[in-house]
CSV table of C-alpha atoms in Angstrom, one decimal:
chain,number,residue,atom,x,y,z
A,1,ALA,CA,14.8,3.2,0.1
A,2,TRP,CA,11.5,2.9,1.0
A,3,GLY,CA,9.1,0.6,-1.4
A,4,LYS,CA,5.2,1.2,-1.7
A,5,GLY,CA,3.2,1.4,1.2
A,6,VAL,CA,1.2,-1.7,2.7
A,7,ASN,CA,-1.9,-2.0,1.0
A,8,PRO,CA,-3.9,-2.2,4.5
A,9,ILE,CA,-6.9,-4.7,2.6
A,10,ASN,CA,-5.7,-6.9,0.0
A,11,GLU,CA,-2.5,-6.7,-2.3
A,12,ARG,CA,-5.3,-7.5,-5.4
A,13,VAL,CA,-6.9,-4.0,-4.2
A,14,THR,CA,-6.2,-1.2,-6.7
A,15,ASP,CA,-8.8,1.2,-5.5
A,16,ILE,CA,-6.3,2.1,-2.3
A,17,LYS,CA,-4.5,4.7,-2.7
A,18,ASP,CA,-0.9,4.5,-1.7
A,19,SER,CA,0.0,6.8,1.2
A,20,LEU,CA,3.4,7.8,-0.2
A,21,ALA,CA,2.5,7.9,-3.8
A,22,PHE,CA,-1.0,10.6,-2.5
A,23,LEU,CA,1.8,12.9,-0.8
A,24,GLU,CA,4.0,12.6,-3.6
A,25,SER,CA,1.1,14.0,-6.3
A,26,TYR,CA,-0.2,16.2,-3.5
A,27,LYS,CA,3.1,18.2,-3.3
A,28,ALA,CA,3.6,17.7,-7.0
A,29,ASN,CA,0.4,19.1,-8.2
A,30,LYS,CA,0.2,22.1,-5.2
A,31,GLY,CA,-2.7,20.6,-3.6
A,32,ASN,CA,-4.7,19.8,-6.6
A,33,VAL,CA,-5.6,16.5,-7.0
A,34,THR,CA,-9.3,14.8,-7.0
A,35,LEU,CA,-10.2,12.8,-4.0
A,36,GLY,CA,-13.8,13.8,-3.6
A,37,LYS,CA,-15.5,14.4,-0.5
A,38,GLN,CA,-15.1,12.0,2.2
A,39,VAL,CA,-11.6,10.6,2.7
A,40,VAL,CA,-11.0,7.2,4.9
A,41,VAL,CA,-6.9,6.7,6.0
A,42,VAL,CA,-6.1,3.7,7.3
A,43,GLY,CA,-3.0,3.9,10.0
A,44,GLY,CA,-2.0,5.1,13.0
A,45,GLY,CA,1.6,6.4,12.3
A,46,ASP,CA,2.6,9.7,11.1
A,47,VAL,CA,2.3,9.5,7.2
A,48,ALA,CA,-1.3,8.5,8.0
A,49,MET,CA,-1.7,12.1,10.4
A,50,ASP,CA,0.3,13.5,7.0
A,51,CYS,CA,-1.6,12.1,4.6
A,52,ALA,CA,-5.4,12.7,6.4
A,53,ARG,CA,-3.9,16.1,6.8
A,54,ALA,CA,-2.9,17.2,3.4
A,55,ALA,CA,-6.2,15.6,2.6
A,56,LYS,CA,-8.5,18.1,4.3
A,57,ARG,CA,-7.0,20.3,2.6
A,58,VAL,CA,-7.7,19.1,-1.0
A,59,PRO,CA,-10.3,21.2,-2.8
A,60,GLY,CA,-13.9,19.4,-2.7
A,61,VAL,CA,-12.6,17.0,0.4
A,62,GLU,CA,-15.0,17.4,3.0
A,63,GLU,CA,-14.2,15.3,5.7
A,64,VAL,CA,-11.4,13.1,6.5
A,65,THR,CA,-11.5,9.9,8.8
A,66,ILE,CA,-8.9,8.0,10.2
A,67,VAL,CA,-9.4,4.4,10.5
A,68,TYR,CA,-7.2,2.4,13.1
A,69,ARG,CA,-7.6,-1.3,14.6
A,70,ARG,CA,-6.4,-0.3,18.0
A,71,ASN,CA,-7.5,2.3,20.2
A,72,ILE,CA,-5.8,5.9,19.7
A,73,ALA,CA,-3.6,5.8,22.6
A,74,SER,CA,-1.6,2.5,21.2
A,75,MET,CA,-1.0,4.8,17.7
A,76,PRO,CA,2.4,5.5,17.0
A,77,ALA,CA,2.8,8.4,15.9
A,78,GLU,CA,3.6,11.1,17.5
A,79,LYS,CA,1.1,13.0,20.0
A,80,GLU,CA,2.1,16.6,18.3
A,81,GLU,CA,1.1,15.0,14.9
A,82,ILE,CA,-2.7,13.3,16.2
A,83,GLU,CA,-3.7,17.0,18.2
A,84,MET,CA,-2.7,18.6,14.8
A,85,ALA,CA,-4.8,16.3,12.9
A,86,MET,CA,-7.7,16.4,15.2
A,87,ALA,CA,-7.3,20.3,15.5
A,88,ASP,CA,-7.1,20.6,11.4
A,89,GLY,CA,-11.0,18.3,12.1
A,90,VAL,CA,-9.7,15.1,11.1
A,91,LYS,CA,-12.2,12.7,12.5
A,92,PHE,CA,-10.5,9.6,14.5
A,93,LYS,CA,-12.4,5.9,14.4
A,94,GLU,CA,-11.1,3.4,16.6
A,95,LEU,CA,-10.9,-0.1,17.0
A,96,LEU,CA,-11.9,-0.9,13.2
A,97,ALA,CA,-9.9,-3.1,10.8
A,98,PRO,CA,-10.1,-2.4,7.3
A,99,VAL,CA,-11.5,-5.8,5.4
A,100,SER,CA,-13.0,-4.7,1.9
A,101,TYR,CA,-13.5,-1.2,-0.3
A,102,PHE,CA,-16.4,-1.6,-2.5
A,103,ASN,CA,-18.8,0.8,-4.6
A,104,LYS,CA,-17.0,3.7,-2.1
A,105,HIS,CA,-17.9,2.2,1.2
A,106,LEU,CA,-14.8,0.7,3.1
A,107,THR,CA,-16.0,-2.3,5.1
A,108,CYS,CA,-14.4,-2.6,8.4
A,109,GLU,CA,-15.0,-5.4,11.2
A,110,VAL,CA,-15.3,-3.6,14.8
A,111,MET,CA,-11.9,-4.9,16.6
A,112,GLU,CA,-12.1,-5.7,20.7
A,113,LEU,CA,-9.1,-4.5,23.3
A,114,GLY,CA,-7.5,-7.6,24.9
A,115,ASP,CA,-4.5,-8.0,27.3
A,116,LYS,CA,-1.3,-6.0,27.1
A,117,ASP,CA,1.4,-7.9,25.3
A,118,ALA,CA,5.2,-7.6,26.4
A,119,ARG,CA,5.8,-3.7,25.1
A,120,GLY,CA,2.6,-2.4,26.9
A,121,ARG,CA,0.3,-2.8,23.5
A,122,CYS,CA,-3.1,-4.6,24.2
A,123,SER,CA,-3.9,-6.9,21.7
A,124,VAL,CA,-6.7,-6.8,19.6
A,125,THR,CA,-9.2,-9.6,18.5
A,126,GLY,CA,-12.0,-9.6,15.7
A,127,SER,CA,-15.5,-8.9,16.9
A,128,CYS,CA,-17.1,-10.4,13.4
A,129,ASN,CA,-19.2,-7.1,13.8
A,130,MET,CA,-19.0,-5.5,11.1
A,131,ILE,CA,-20.0,-1.6,9.6
A,132,SER,CA,-19.5,0.3,6.6
A,133,LEU,CA,-18.0,3.8,6.2
A,134,ALA,CA,-18.4,5.9,2.8
A,135,ALA,CA,-15.3,6.9,1.2
A,136,ASP,CA,-15.0,8.6,-2.2
A,137,ALA,CA,-11.1,7.6,-1.9
A,138,VAL,CA,-9.6,5.3,0.6
A,139,ILE,CA,-5.2,6.3,1.5
A,140,GLY,CA,-3.3,3.2,3.0
A,141,ALA,CA,-0.9,4.2,5.5
A,142,THR,CA,-0.1,1.4,7.6
A,143,GLY,CA,3.2,1.1,7.0
A,144,ALA,CA,5.9,1.4,4.3
A,145,ARG,CA,8.0,-2.1,3.5
A,146,VAL,CA,12.4,-1.1,3.1
A,147,GLN,CA,13.3,-2.4,0.0
A,148,LYS,CA,15.8,-5.1,1.2
A,149,GLU,CA,17.0,-6.2,-2.5
A,150,PHE,CA,19.6,-3.0,-2.2
A,151,LEU,CA,20.8,-4.9,0.9
A,152,LYS,CA,21.7,-8.5,-0.8
A,153,ASP,CA,25.3,-7.4,-0.5
A,154,ILE,CA,25.2,-6.0,2.6
A,155,GLU,CA,25.9,-8.6,5.9
A,156,LEU,CA,22.1,-8.5,8.0
A,157,ASP,CA,21.6,-9.3,11.3
A,158,GLU,CA,18.7,-12.0,12.6
A,159,ARG,CA,16.2,-9.4,12.4
A,160,GLY,CA,17.0,-8.4,8.6
A,161,ASN,CA,18.2,-5.2,9.6
A,162,ALA,CA,21.6,-4.3,8.5
A,163,LYS,CA,24.9,-5.1,10.6
A,164,ILE,CA,26.6,-2.0,10.9
A,165,THR,CA,29.3,-0.1,12.9
A,166,ALA,CA,29.3,2.6,15.5
A,167,ASP,CA,29.8,5.6,12.4
A,168,ASN,CA,26.7,3.4,10.9
A,169,GLU,CA,29.1,1.8,8.2
A,170,THR,CA,27.8,-1.8,6.5
A,171,SER,CA,29.9,-4.6,6.1
A,172,VAL,CA,30.2,-3.4,2.8
A,173,PRO,CA,33.2,-0.4,3.0
A,174,GLY,CA,32.1,2.9,2.2
A,175,VAL,CA,28.3,1.8,2.2
A,176,PHE,CA,26.8,3.7,5.2
A,177,ILE,CA,22.9,3.2,6.2
A,178,ALA,CA,20.9,5.8,8.1
A,179,GLY,CA,17.1,7.1,8.6
A,180,ASP,CA,14.5,4.4,8.5
A,181,CYS,CA,16.3,2.0,6.3
A,182,LYS,CA,18.7,0.9,9.5
A,183,THR,CA,16.0,-0.4,12.2
A,184,GLY,CA,12.8,0.8,10.4
A,185,ALA,CA,10.1,3.4,10.5
A,186,SER,CA,11.4,6.3,12.8
A,187,THR,CA,11.9,10.5,12.7
A,188,ILE,CA,12.9,12.9,10.8
A,189,VAL,CA,14.9,14.1,13.4
A,190,LYS,CA,16.7,10.7,13.6
A,191,ALA,CA,17.3,10.4,10.5
A,192,VAL,CA,19.3,13.7,10.5
A,193,ALA,CA,21.2,12.6,13.3
A,194,ASP,CA,22.0,9.2,11.3
A,195,GLY,CA,23.0,11.4,8.1
A,196,LYS,CA,25.5,13.7,10.6
A,197,THR,CA,26.8,10.1,11.9
A,198,VAL,CA,27.8,9.2,8.5
A,199,ALA,CA,29.2,12.0,7.1
A,200,LYS,CA,31.6,13.1,10.5
């Protein structure tokens, strides 16, 4: 029960293509979609890698660049996914935070690494220096939101996730949670494992 992806720049900017909508369109049209020559994907997770690799295969696309506000070492995507994107010729531009997209140019603020947090990830702060990237299309892949309205009758924990038993059953008898809706974005492998737990 995922909603649309989170717009990485501004909720009012409609020119940013939603990652999940792009992937659905790409699959439905067997890759025959229109993106232009230069494509920028914003994000550092597995969905961003999927979008970049798919965009690279779209007819007419010459260059695909992934823009991420942290460094590559901090990307949440699986290492293998990053390596496959690189092998496909996807370019990576780290420490860039998108600010605006207008007239086929994505303006980004150059970020600077700071101290590490409790999870070991370096904080980032804006440098106030801006750069512009040519982009016929920008795909936002910074994450997606769980559609919480589906959980309105289910008891939630302090983090807003559904309270579940060891068998993934919620406070509503016969209603189970599996996959990303359980604790947030994760892998297909974990979602399948949840499905097996629920089935048993």
